[in-house]
Amino acid sequence: MVLKLDPGNSEAQTEVQKLQQELNSSKQTEETEEKRESITEPTAEQQQRLQEQQRKQEAVMHKDRGNAYFKEGRYEVAVESYTRGMEADETNALLPANRAMAFLKLNRFAEAEQDCSAALALDPSYTKAFARRATARAALGKCRDARDDFEQVLKLEPGNKQAISEIEKLTAEMRSSLAPQEDTLRKTVQPIHKPEHLRSTKPLRRMEIEEVGGAIAQTPLTSSPHHKIQKMEEKPDASCPAVARSAEDEVIPPPPCTSFQLEADLRKISHNPQSTYSYLKQISPDSYPKIFQNSLESDVLNRILQTFHRCHTRPEEASLLLDVLRNLASVKRFDMAVMFMSNTEKKMVQELFERIHNAGLTDSTVQDLQKKYGL
């Protein structure tokens, strides 16, 4: 049926050939046994063949059990089932490939890469193994190797949209990493636009700014510019983000500038969902692509979505939720983060979109956005 719908599917062609060989082998065995006279004791070769068939059946049983655990989001248990299957049958390429997918979900990228390589050693035309190894290698920072794997996917499946998209992203990342870095001492001060309730209540004060150029290199060793900067940061003024407080008077960190800062802030206030929600609400939605730059980790994405799912209850805030979902979807490698979502997490996202629909925010762009989230 796959070949009827997609005649050029190389994976289906390979599997059909394997199954046909198995059927022919079974048929020949049955015909031989029908012609053979009753034998009291099976030969050593027959016993070995029977044991191999039993091990293969056992491996398939463990594979199916691992798939069931994977769908439930129980990735650790799924890994154990796939491992038992691999011990029973070392020739089944599906087992290491499936275990690699579970390792990806657990962010164990090195082990995922190793399993994909094992699967490809058994079946060099296994497209999914190439794609999963590329994902693992990209997460490990092996951009060139990851791109090579996605190019193999294109050779096996010309027109694969995911492979084309990932090759473009990886190429851009490699170019940006090779580009000459600008002088880190020269930075442009950008204005900060904040809502009224987040602005500092302290009066503004005028500061004289002196252009120093290369004078830092001539500064005596006894002077510490970093120390002076640290002292200045201790005095809050209108140019710094104000510190907000939640209803419980808990200090909420100011909006982050980097993904590292955002993750650290979320860990700090994770014990209080309402504080986490207040923290995320003060982040301008269009700043998410700048915060996350080249990648968005699946666990961070899920933490943001879980917070909105738990605390977003007011219909008038539906437009904010929609803006957040749109801007998160524009972050590089967002589709990879969505690929790692479990069924439970996708159900949560579906409920978020239902709240948006109930608020009357429905158009074709919202439907397109749902597709980006795998719905």
mmCIF file of C-alpha atoms in Angstrom:
data_model
loop_
_atom_site.group_PDB
_atom_site.id
_atom_site.type_symbol
_atom_site.label_atom_id
_atom_site.label_comp_id
_atom_site.label_asym_id
_atom_site.label_seq_id
_atom_site.Cartn_x
_atom_site.Cartn_y
_atom_site.Cartn_z
ATOM 1 C CA MET A 1 0.000 0.000 0.000
ATOM 2 C CA VAL A 2 2.912 2.381 0.717
ATOM 3 C CA LEU A 3 4.316 1.723 -2.766
ATOM 4 C CA LYS A 4 0.913 2.324 -4.332
ATOM 5 C CA LEU A 5 0.724 5.710 -2.634
ATOM 6 C CA ASP A 6 4.453 6.498 -2.998
ATOM 7 C CA PRO A 7 6.000 4.335 -5.781
ATOM 8 C CA GLY A 8 9.482 5.758 -5.229
ATOM 9 C CA ASN A 9 9.667 5.021 -1.489
ATOM 10 C CA SER A 10 13.035 3.242 -1.152
ATOM 11 C CA GLU A 11 12.436 2.099 2.415
ATOM 12 C CA ALA A 12 9.209 0.328 1.443
ATOM 13 C CA GLN A 13 10.931 -1.328 -1.535
ATOM 14 C CA THR A 14 13.685 -2.646 0.717
ATOM 15 C CA GLU A 15 11.210 -4.008 3.281
ATOM 16 C CA VAL A 16 9.120 -5.712 0.566
ATOM 17 C CA GLN A 17 12.239 -7.469 -0.734
ATOM 18 C CA LYS A 18 13.147 -8.652 2.756
ATOM 19 C CA LEU A 19 9.645 -9.949 3.462
ATOM 20 C CA GLN A 20 9.484 -11.677 0.065
ATOM 21 C CA GLN A 21 12.740 -13.460 0.838
ATOM 22 C CA GLU A 22 11.332 -14.553 4.198
ATOM 23 C CA LEU A 23 8.136 -15.841 2.531
ATOM 24 C CA ASN A 24 10.095 -17.731 -0.127
ATOM 25 C CA SER A 25 12.326 -19.241 2.550
ATOM 26 C CA SER A 26 9.312 -20.308 4.630
ATOM 27 C CA LYS A 27 7.564 -21.763 1.581
ATOM 28 C CA GLN A 28 10.620 -23.807 0.632
ATOM 29 C CA THR A 29 10.889 -25.086 4.194
ATOM 30 C CA GLU A 30 7.231 -26.146 4.235
ATOM 31 C CA GLU A 31 7.521 -27.958 0.883
ATOM 32 C CA THR A 32 10.639 -29.756 2.050
ATOM 33 C CA GLU A 33 8.970 -30.866 5.266
ATOM 34 C CA GLU A 34 5.903 -32.182 3.398
ATOM 35 C CA LYS A 35 8.079 -34.401 1.215
ATOM 36 C CA ARG A 36 10.261 -35.538 4.056
ATOM 37 C CA GLU A 37 9.392 -38.713 5.931
ATOM 38 C CA SER A 38 8.720 -38.512 9.623
ATOM 39 C CA ILE A 39 11.938 -37.974 11.570
ATOM 40 C CA THR A 40 12.202 -38.728 15.252
ATOM 41 C CA GLU A 41 15.121 -36.363 16.010
ATOM 42 C CA PRO A 42 15.675 -32.916 14.325
ATOM 43 C CA THR A 43 19.140 -32.291 12.939
ATOM 44 C CA ALA A 44 21.538 -29.789 14.507
ATOM 45 C CA GLU A 45 20.983 -27.431 11.567
ATOM 46 C CA GLN A 46 17.204 -27.568 12.060
ATOM 47 C CA GLN A 47 17.569 -26.848 15.763
ATOM 48 C CA GLN A 48 19.796 -23.855 15.041
ATOM 49 C CA ARG A 49 17.326 -22.481 12.494
ATOM 50 C CA LEU A 50 14.455 -22.928 14.929
ATOM 51 C CA GLN A 51 16.353 -21.098 17.664
ATOM 52 C CA GLU A 52 17.133 -18.224 15.290
ATOM 53 C CA GLN A 53 13.444 -17.896 14.411
ATOM 54 C CA GLN A 54 12.524 -17.874 18.079
ATOM 55 C CA ARG A 55 15.089 -15.155 18.812
ATOM 56 C CA LYS A 56 13.801 -13.064 15.911
ATOM 57 C CA GLN A 57 10.240 -13.404 17.206
ATOM 58 C CA GLU A 58 11.387 -12.451 20.690
ATOM 59 C CA ALA A 59 13.181 -9.376 19.285
ATOM 60 C CA VAL A 60 10.027 -8.284 17.449
ATOM 61 C CA MET A 61 8.042 -8.667 20.676
ATOM 62 C CA HIS A 62 10.510 -6.418 22.552
ATOM 63 C CA LYS A 63 10.436 -3.908 19.678
ATOM 64 C CA ASP A 64 6.628 -3.671 19.778
ATOM 65 C CA ARG A 65 6.702 -3.311 23.551
ATOM 66 C CA GLY A 66 9.322 -0.537 23.268
ATOM 67 C CA ASN A 67 7.187 1.273 20.688
ATOM 68 C CA ALA A 68 4.229 1.201 23.080
ATOM 69 C CA TYR A 69 6.348 2.658 25.908
ATOM 70 C CA PHE A 70 7.691 5.325 23.549
ATOM 71 C CA LYS A 71 4.194 6.478 22.600
ATOM 72 C CA GLU A 72 3.380 6.799 26.306
ATOM 73 C CA GLY A 73 6.430 9.021 26.802
ATOM 74 C CA ARG A 74 8.220 6.389 28.948
ATOM 75 C CA TYR A 75 11.508 6.701 27.099
ATOM 76 C CA GLU A 76 13.767 5.085 29.701
ATOM 77 C CA VAL A 77 11.640 1.926 29.744
ATOM 78 C CA ALA A 78 11.472 1.985 25.946
ATOM 79 C CA VAL A 79 15.281 1.994 25.827
ATOM 80 C CA GLU A 80 15.347 -1.107 28.022
ATOM 81 C CA SER A 81 12.896 -2.950 25.747
ATOM 82 C CA TYR A 82 14.836 -2.064 22.593
ATOM 83 C CA THR A 83 18.066 -3.168 24.295
ATOM 84 C CA ARG A 84 16.583 -6.604 25.093
ATOM 85 C CA GLY A 85 15.438 -6.880 21.497
ATOM 86 C CA MET A 86 18.942 -6.071 20.237
ATOM 87 C CA GLU A 87 20.373 -8.760 22.499
ATOM 88 C CA ALA A 88 17.934 -11.293 21.019
ATOM 89 C CA ASP A 89 18.501 -10.332 17.366
ATOM 90 C CA GLU A 90 21.598 -8.376 16.339
ATOM 91 C CA THR A 91 20.555 -8.274 12.671
ATOM 92 C CA ASN A 92 17.365 -6.195 13.053
ATOM 93 C CA ALA A 93 18.191 -2.590 12.038
ATOM 94 C CA LEU A 94 14.889 -1.279 13.405
ATOM 95 C CA LEU A 95 15.911 -1.920 17.022
ATOM 96 C CA PRO A 96 18.998 0.343 17.240
ATOM 97 C CA ALA A 97 17.227 2.975 15.128
ATOM 98 C CA ASN A 98 14.231 3.016 17.475
ATOM 99 C CA ARG A 99 16.461 3.081 20.539
ATOM 100 C CA ALA A 100 18.270 6.050 18.982
ATOM 101 C CA MET A 101 14.957 7.935 18.796
ATOM 102 C CA ALA A 102 14.360 7.254 22.491
ATOM 103 C CA PHE A 103 17.890 8.485 23.261
ATOM 104 C CA LEU A 104 17.128 11.688 21.341
ATOM 105 C CA LYS A 105 14.089 12.255 23.532
ATOM 106 C CA LEU A 106 16.337 11.831 26.590
ATOM 107 C CA ASN A 107 18.934 14.251 25.141
ATOM 108 C CA ARG A 108 21.503 11.418 25.123
ATOM 109 C CA PHE A 109 22.804 12.474 21.725
ATOM 110 C CA ALA A 110 26.124 10.597 21.677
ATOM 111 C CA GLU A 111 24.364 7.279 22.307
ATOM 112 C CA ALA A 112 21.748 8.141 19.680
ATOM 113 C CA GLU A 113 24.502 8.786 17.125
ATOM 114 C CA GLN A 114 26.138 5.439 17.950
ATOM 115 C CA ASP A 115 22.860 3.508 17.587
ATOM 116 C CA CYS A 116 22.073 5.148 14.241
ATOM 117 C CA SER A 117 25.513 4.169 12.958
ATOM 118 C CA ALA A 118 24.835 0.580 14.064
ATOM 119 C CA ALA A 119 21.486 0.592 12.241
ATOM 120 C CA LEU A 120 23.111 1.925 9.059
ATOM 121 C CA ALA A 121 25.783 -0.773 9.239
ATOM 122 C CA LEU A 122 22.943 -3.307 9.048
ATOM 123 C CA ASP A 123 20.904 -1.376 6.461
ATOM 124 C CA PRO A 124 22.802 1.369 4.539
ATOM 125 C CA SER A 125 19.558 2.545 2.886
ATOM 126 C CA TYR A 126 17.705 3.226 6.164
ATOM 127 C CA THR A 127 16.558 6.837 5.635
ATOM 128 C CA LYS A 128 15.243 7.408 9.166
ATOM 129 C CA ALA A 129 18.548 6.292 10.660
ATOM 130 C CA PHE A 130 20.370 8.939 8.598
ATOM 131 C CA ALA A 131 17.853 11.623 9.676
ATOM 132 C CA ARG A 132 18.076 10.688 13.358
ATOM 133 C CA ARG A 133 21.870 10.558 13.300
ATOM 134 C CA ALA A 134 21.876 13.994 11.666
ATOM 135 C CA THR A 135 19.689 15.315 14.498
ATOM 136 C CA ALA A 136 22.015 13.839 17.109
ATOM 137 C CA ARG A 137 25.116 15.212 15.402
ATOM 138 C CA ALA A 138 23.600 18.682 15.084
ATOM 139 C CA ALA A 139 22.863 18.659 18.814
ATOM 140 C CA LEU A 140 26.487 17.604 19.461
ATOM 141 C CA GLY A 141 27.746 20.531 17.382
ATOM 142 C CA LYS A 142 28.896 18.334 14.479
ATOM 143 C CA CYS A 143 27.249 20.556 11.871
ATOM 144 C CA ARG A 144 29.235 19.315 8.892
ATOM 145 C CA ASP A 145 28.582 15.631 9.677
ATOM 146 C CA ALA A 146 24.909 16.413 10.312
ATOM 147 C CA ARG A 147 24.622 18.130 6.931
ATOM 148 C CA ASP A 148 26.275 15.139 5.234
ATOM 149 C CA ASP A 149 23.667 12.828 6.792
ATOM 150 C CA PHE A 150 20.779 15.023 5.623
ATOM 151 C CA GLU A 151 22.314 15.013 2.135
ATOM 152 C CA GLN A 152 22.228 11.195 2.274
ATOM 153 C CA VAL A 153 18.531 11.455 3.160
ATOM 154 C CA LEU A 154 18.008 13.540 0.007
ATOM 155 C CA LYS A 155 19.837 10.960 -2.105
ATOM 156 C CA LEU A 156 17.533 8.231 -0.799
ATOM 157 C CA GLU A 157 14.390 10.399 -0.784
ATOM 158 C CA PRO A 158 14.726 13.290 -3.253
ATOM 159 C CA GLY A 159 12.457 16.175 -2.287
ATOM 160 C CA ASN A 160 12.397 15.393 1.449
ATOM 161 C CA LYS A 161 11.307 18.784 2.860
ATOM 162 C CA GLN A 162 12.755 18.267 6.325
ATOM 163 C CA ALA A 163 16.177 17.369 4.917
ATOM 164 C CA ILE A 164 16.177 20.389 2.586
ATOM 165 C CA SER A 165 15.208 22.717 5.438
ATOM 166 C CA GLU A 166 17.817 21.318 7.827
ATOM 167 C CA ILE A 167 20.588 21.500 5.206
ATOM 168 C CA GLU A 168 19.816 25.188 4.677
ATOM 169 C CA LYS A 169 19.871 25.880 8.434
ATOM 170 C CA LEU A 170 23.092 23.954 9.026
ATOM 171 C CA THR A 171 24.796 25.674 6.092
ATOM 172 C CA ALA A 172 23.783 29.072 7.477
ATOM 173 C CA GLU A 173 25.081 28.141 10.933
ATOM 174 C CA MET A 174 28.402 26.993 9.506
ATOM 175 C CA ARG A 175 28.779 30.239 7.546
ATOM 176 C CA SER A 176 27.947 32.374 10.578
ATOM 177 C CA SER A 177 30.474 30.491 12.716
ATOM 178 C CA LEU A 178 33.211 31.155 10.130
ATOM 179 C CA ALA A 179 32.346 34.834 9.717
ATOM 180 C CA PRO A 180 34.772 37.267 11.420
ATOM 181 C CA GLN A 181 33.546 38.302 14.850
ATOM 182 C CA GLU A 182 32.990 42.003 15.528
ATOM 183 C CA ASP A 183 34.936 43.775 18.216
ATOM 184 C CA THR A 184 33.134 42.797 21.425
ATOM 185 C CA LEU A 185 34.139 46.079 23.070
ATOM 186 C CA ARG A 186 32.028 48.067 20.608
ATOM 187 C CA LYS A 187 28.326 47.605 21.133
ATOM 188 C CA THR A 188 25.320 49.678 20.199
ATOM 189 C CA VAL A 189 23.034 50.707 23.031
ATOM 190 C CA GLN A 190 19.462 50.025 21.990
ATOM 191 C CA PRO A 191 16.426 51.641 23.651
ATOM 192 C CA ILE A 192 14.256 49.449 25.845
ATOM 193 C CA HIS A 193 10.488 49.664 25.474
ATOM 194 C CA LYS A 194 8.645 48.491 28.569
ATOM 195 C CA PRO A 195 5.048 48.750 29.785
ATOM 196 C CA GLU A 196 4.239 51.477 32.292
ATOM 197 C CA HIS A 197 3.885 49.083 35.232
ATOM 198 C CA LEU A 198 7.382 47.657 34.666
ATOM 199 C CA ARG A 199 9.215 50.997 34.427
ATOM 200 C CA SER A 200 11.411 52.256 37.217
ATOM 201 C CA THR A 201 9.816 54.745 39.602
ATOM 202 C CA LYS A 202 13.178 56.358 40.397
ATOM 203 C CA PRO A 203 13.931 59.748 38.759
ATOM 204 C CA LEU A 204 16.162 59.826 35.692
ATOM 205 C CA ARG A 205 19.699 61.121 36.036
ATOM 206 C CA ARG A 206 22.010 62.432 33.357
ATOM 207 C CA MET A 207 25.197 60.454 32.677
ATOM 208 C CA GLU A 208 28.204 61.758 30.756
ATOM 209 C CA ILE A 209 29.379 59.158 28.214
ATOM 210 C CA GLU A 210 32.986 59.293 27.052
ATOM 211 C CA GLU A 211 34.146 57.609 23.846
ATOM 212 C CA VAL A 212 37.260 55.684 24.929
ATOM 213 C CA GLY A 213 38.148 53.877 21.686
ATOM 214 C CA GLY A 214 41.349 51.911 22.256
ATOM 215 C CA ALA A 215 42.110 53.555 25.596
ATOM 216 C CA ILE A 216 41.286 50.372 27.484
ATOM 217 C CA ALA A 217 44.539 48.794 26.370
ATOM 218 C CA GLN A 218 46.487 51.722 27.905
ATOM 219 C CA THR A 219 44.768 51.441 31.282
ATOM 220 C CA PRO A 220 47.189 50.556 34.128
ATOM 221 C CA LEU A 221 46.973 47.021 35.440
ATOM 222 C CA THR A 222 45.817 48.322 38.813
ATOM 223 C CA SER A 223 42.604 49.569 37.230
ATOM 224 C CA SER A 224 39.809 47.054 36.737
ATOM 225 C CA PRO A 225 37.175 48.161 34.187
ATOM 226 C CA HIS A 226 35.151 45.044 34.934
ATOM 227 C CA HIS A 227 35.010 46.042 38.589
ATOM 228 C CA LYS A 228 33.717 49.506 37.659
ATOM 229 C CA ILE A 229 31.054 48.004 35.446
ATOM 230 C CA GLN A 230 29.950 45.748 38.257
ATOM 231 C CA LYS A 231 29.644 48.769 40.585
ATOM 232 C CA MET A 232 27.533 50.647 38.048
ATOM 233 C CA GLU A 233 25.153 47.710 37.632
ATOM 234 C CA GLU A 234 24.416 47.810 41.333
ATOM 235 C CA LYS A 235 22.755 51.246 40.895
ATOM 236 C CA PRO A 236 19.456 50.765 39.072
ATOM 237 C CA ASP A 237 18.427 53.491 36.669
ATOM 238 C CA ALA A 238 16.000 53.953 33.808
ATOM 239 C CA SER A 239 18.275 52.200 31.302
ATOM 240 C CA CYS A 240 18.086 48.882 33.173
ATOM 241 C CA PRO A 241 15.029 46.556 33.185
ATOM 242 C CA ALA A 242 13.046 47.021 36.350
ATOM 243 C CA VAL A 243 12.597 44.108 38.728
ATOM 244 C CA ALA A 244 8.939 43.090 38.946
ATOM 245 C CA ARG A 245 7.184 41.427 41.836
ATOM 246 C CA SER A 246 4.391 38.857 41.803
ATOM 247 C CA ALA A 247 1.199 38.938 43.814
ATOM 248 C CA GLU A 248 2.988 36.976 46.524
ATOM 249 C CA ASP A 249 5.701 39.734 46.588
ATOM 250 C CA GLU A 250 8.258 37.326 45.129
ATOM 251 C CA VAL A 251 10.992 39.004 43.117
ATOM 252 C CA ILE A 252 10.638 38.225 39.404
ATOM 253 C CA PRO A 253 13.797 38.488 37.267
ATOM 254 C CA PRO A 254 13.837 41.107 34.487
ATOM 255 C CA PRO A 255 13.317 40.006 30.865
ATOM 256 C CA PRO A 256 16.266 37.893 29.644
ATOM 257 C CA CYS A 257 18.593 38.715 26.772
ATOM 258 C CA THR A 258 19.897 35.181 26.163
ATOM 259 C CA SER A 259 18.582 31.642 26.317
ATOM 260 C CA PHE A 260 21.109 30.843 29.060
ATOM 261 C CA GLN A 261 19.701 33.649 31.218
ATOM 262 C CA LEU A 262 16.117 32.541 30.493
ATOM 263 C CA GLU A 263 16.813 28.927 31.501
ATOM 264 C CA ALA A 264 18.575 30.063 34.685
ATOM 265 C CA ASP A 265 15.634 32.316 35.586
ATOM 266 C CA LEU A 266 13.116 29.535 34.958
ATOM 267 C CA ARG A 267 15.035 27.185 37.256
ATOM 268 C CA LYS A 268 15.109 29.860 39.942
ATOM 269 C CA ILE A 269 11.333 30.484 39.975
ATOM 270 C CA SER A 270 10.081 27.092 38.766
ATOM 271 C CA HIS A 271 8.606 26.310 42.222
ATOM 272 C CA ASN A 272 5.971 29.017 41.694
ATOM 273 C CA PRO A 273 3.937 28.616 38.452
ATOM 274 C CA GLN A 274 2.316 32.047 38.826
ATOM 275 C CA SER A 275 5.699 33.750 39.158
ATOM 276 C CA THR A 276 6.911 31.837 36.094
ATOM 277 C CA TYR A 277 3.837 33.012 34.183
ATOM 278 C CA SER A 278 4.414 36.631 35.261
ATOM 279 C CA TYR A 279 8.044 36.324 34.186
ATOM 280 C CA LEU A 280 7.110 34.999 30.721
ATOM 281 C CA LYS A 281 4.368 37.626 30.283
ATOM 282 C CA GLN A 282 6.867 40.461 30.605
ATOM 283 C CA ILE A 283 8.945 39.066 27.722
ATOM 284 C CA SER A 284 7.995 40.715 24.448
ATOM 285 C CA PRO A 285 6.939 37.853 22.119
ATOM 286 C CA ASP A 286 8.960 39.196 19.188
ATOM 287 C CA SER A 287 12.163 38.946 21.264
ATOM 288 C CA TYR A 288 12.078 35.113 21.447
ATOM 289 C CA PRO A 289 13.965 34.639 18.116
ATOM 290 C CA LYS A 290 16.717 36.969 19.426
ATOM 291 C CA ILE A 291 16.831 35.202 22.796
ATOM 292 C CA PHE A 292 17.131 31.670 21.404
ATOM 293 C CA GLN A 293 19.269 32.608 18.358
ATOM 294 C CA ASN A 294 20.074 29.358 16.508
ATOM 295 C CA SER A 295 18.250 26.699 18.499
ATOM 296 C CA LEU A 296 15.352 26.038 20.850
ATOM 297 C CA GLU A 297 15.674 23.054 23.200
ATOM 298 C CA SER A 298 12.586 20.849 23.413
ATOM 299 C CA ASP A 299 12.514 20.879 27.230
ATOM 300 C CA VAL A 300 12.590 24.716 27.334
ATOM 301 C CA LEU A 301 9.825 24.929 24.733
ATOM 302 C CA ASN A 302 7.670 22.493 26.707
ATOM 303 C CA ARG A 303 8.281 24.392 29.962
ATOM 304 C CA ILE A 304 7.073 27.644 28.361
ATOM 305 C CA LEU A 305 4.015 25.962 26.850
ATOM 306 C CA GLN A 306 3.185 24.160 30.121
ATOM 307 C CA THR A 307 3.288 27.458 32.012
ATOM 308 C CA PHE A 308 0.868 29.113 29.591
ATOM 309 C CA HIS A 309 -1.335 26.026 29.661
ATOM 310 C CA ARG A 310 -1.481 26.022 33.455
ATOM 311 C CA CYS A 311 -1.837 29.752 34.126
ATOM 312 C CA HIS A 312 -3.401 31.282 31.007
ATOM 313 C CA THR A 313 -7.105 31.510 31.835
ATOM 314 C CA ARG A 314 -8.195 35.025 30.820
ATOM 315 C CA PRO A 315 -9.706 35.230 27.285
ATOM 316 C CA GLU A 316 -8.401 38.785 26.841
ATOM 317 C CA GLU A 317 -4.846 37.417 27.006
ATOM 318 C CA ALA A 318 -5.406 35.059 24.062
ATOM 319 C CA SER A 319 -3.716 37.487 21.653
ATOM 320 C CA LEU A 320 -0.567 37.405 23.823
ATOM 321 C CA LEU A 321 -0.607 33.593 23.760
ATOM 322 C CA LEU A 322 -0.986 33.603 19.979
ATOM 323 C CA ASP A 323 1.935 36.029 19.574
ATOM 324 C CA VAL A 324 4.108 33.832 21.802
ATOM 325 C CA LEU A 325 3.259 30.695 19.802
ATOM 326 C CA ARG A 326 3.967 32.497 16.513
ATOM 327 C CA ASN A 327 7.343 33.852 17.569
ATOM 328 C CA LEU A 328 8.468 30.560 19.132
ATOM 329 C CA ALA A 329 7.665 28.868 15.819
ATOM 330 C CA SER A 330 10.008 31.296 14.006
ATOM 331 C CA VAL A 331 13.051 30.258 16.062
ATOM 332 C CA LYS A 332 15.647 28.214 14.175
ATOM 333 C CA ARG A 333 15.396 24.427 14.597
ATOM 334 C CA PHE A 334 11.902 24.834 16.068
ATOM 335 C CA ASP A 335 10.655 21.919 13.958
ATOM 336 C CA MET A 336 13.231 19.656 15.648
ATOM 337 C CA ALA A 337 11.903 20.604 19.081
ATOM 338 C CA VAL A 338 8.346 19.833 17.923
ATOM 339 C CA MET A 339 9.465 16.463 16.549
ATOM 340 C CA PHE A 340 10.460 15.431 20.093
ATOM 341 C CA MET A 341 7.024 16.241 21.567
ATOM 342 C CA SER A 342 5.134 13.348 23.141
ATOM 343 C CA ASN A 343 1.423 12.756 22.543
ATOM 344 C CA THR A 344 0.652 14.283 25.952
ATOM 345 C CA GLU A 345 2.584 17.448 25.084
ATOM 346 C CA LYS A 346 0.857 17.739 21.708
ATOM 347 C CA LYS A 347 -2.505 17.395 23.445
ATOM 348 C CA MET A 348 -1.520 20.285 25.717
ATOM 349 C CA VAL A 349 -0.660 22.445 22.681
ATOM 350 C CA GLN A 350 -3.971 21.485 21.086
ATOM 351 C CA GLU A 351 -5.796 22.794 24.170
ATOM 352 C CA LEU A 352 -3.871 26.077 23.932
ATOM 353 C CA PHE A 353 -5.057 26.542 20.352
ATOM 354 C CA GLU A 354 -8.608 25.729 21.437
ATOM 355 C CA ARG A 355 -8.437 28.642 23.896
ATOM 356 C CA ILE A 356 -7.293 30.870 21.044
ATOM 357 C CA HIS A 357 -10.225 29.691 18.905
ATOM 358 C CA ASN A 358 -12.669 30.252 21.759
ATOM 359 C CA ALA A 359 -11.419 33.841 22.025
ATOM 360 C CA GLY A 360 -12.446 34.402 18.398
ATOM 361 C CA LEU A 361 -8.900 34.489 16.975
ATOM 362 C CA THR A 362 -9.389 32.153 14.020
ATOM 363 C CA ASP A 363 -8.018 32.637 10.520
ATOM 364 C CA SER A 364 -5.873 30.808 7.981
ATOM 365 C CA THR A 365 -2.635 31.929 9.659
ATOM 366 C CA VAL A 366 -3.693 30.257 12.912
ATOM 367 C CA GLN A 367 -4.379 27.021 11.038
ATOM 368 C CA ASP A 368 -0.946 27.199 9.397
ATOM 369 C CA LEU A 369 0.598 27.787 12.822
ATOM 370 C CA GLN A 370 -1.113 24.671 14.187
ATOM 371 C CA LYS A 371 0.516 22.624 11.436
ATOM 372 C CA LYS A 372 3.930 23.925 12.502
ATOM 373 C CA TYR A 373 3.207 22.528 15.971
ATOM 374 C CA GLY A 374 2.433 19.131 14.455
ATOM 375 C CA LEU A 375 -1.347 19.365 14.917
#
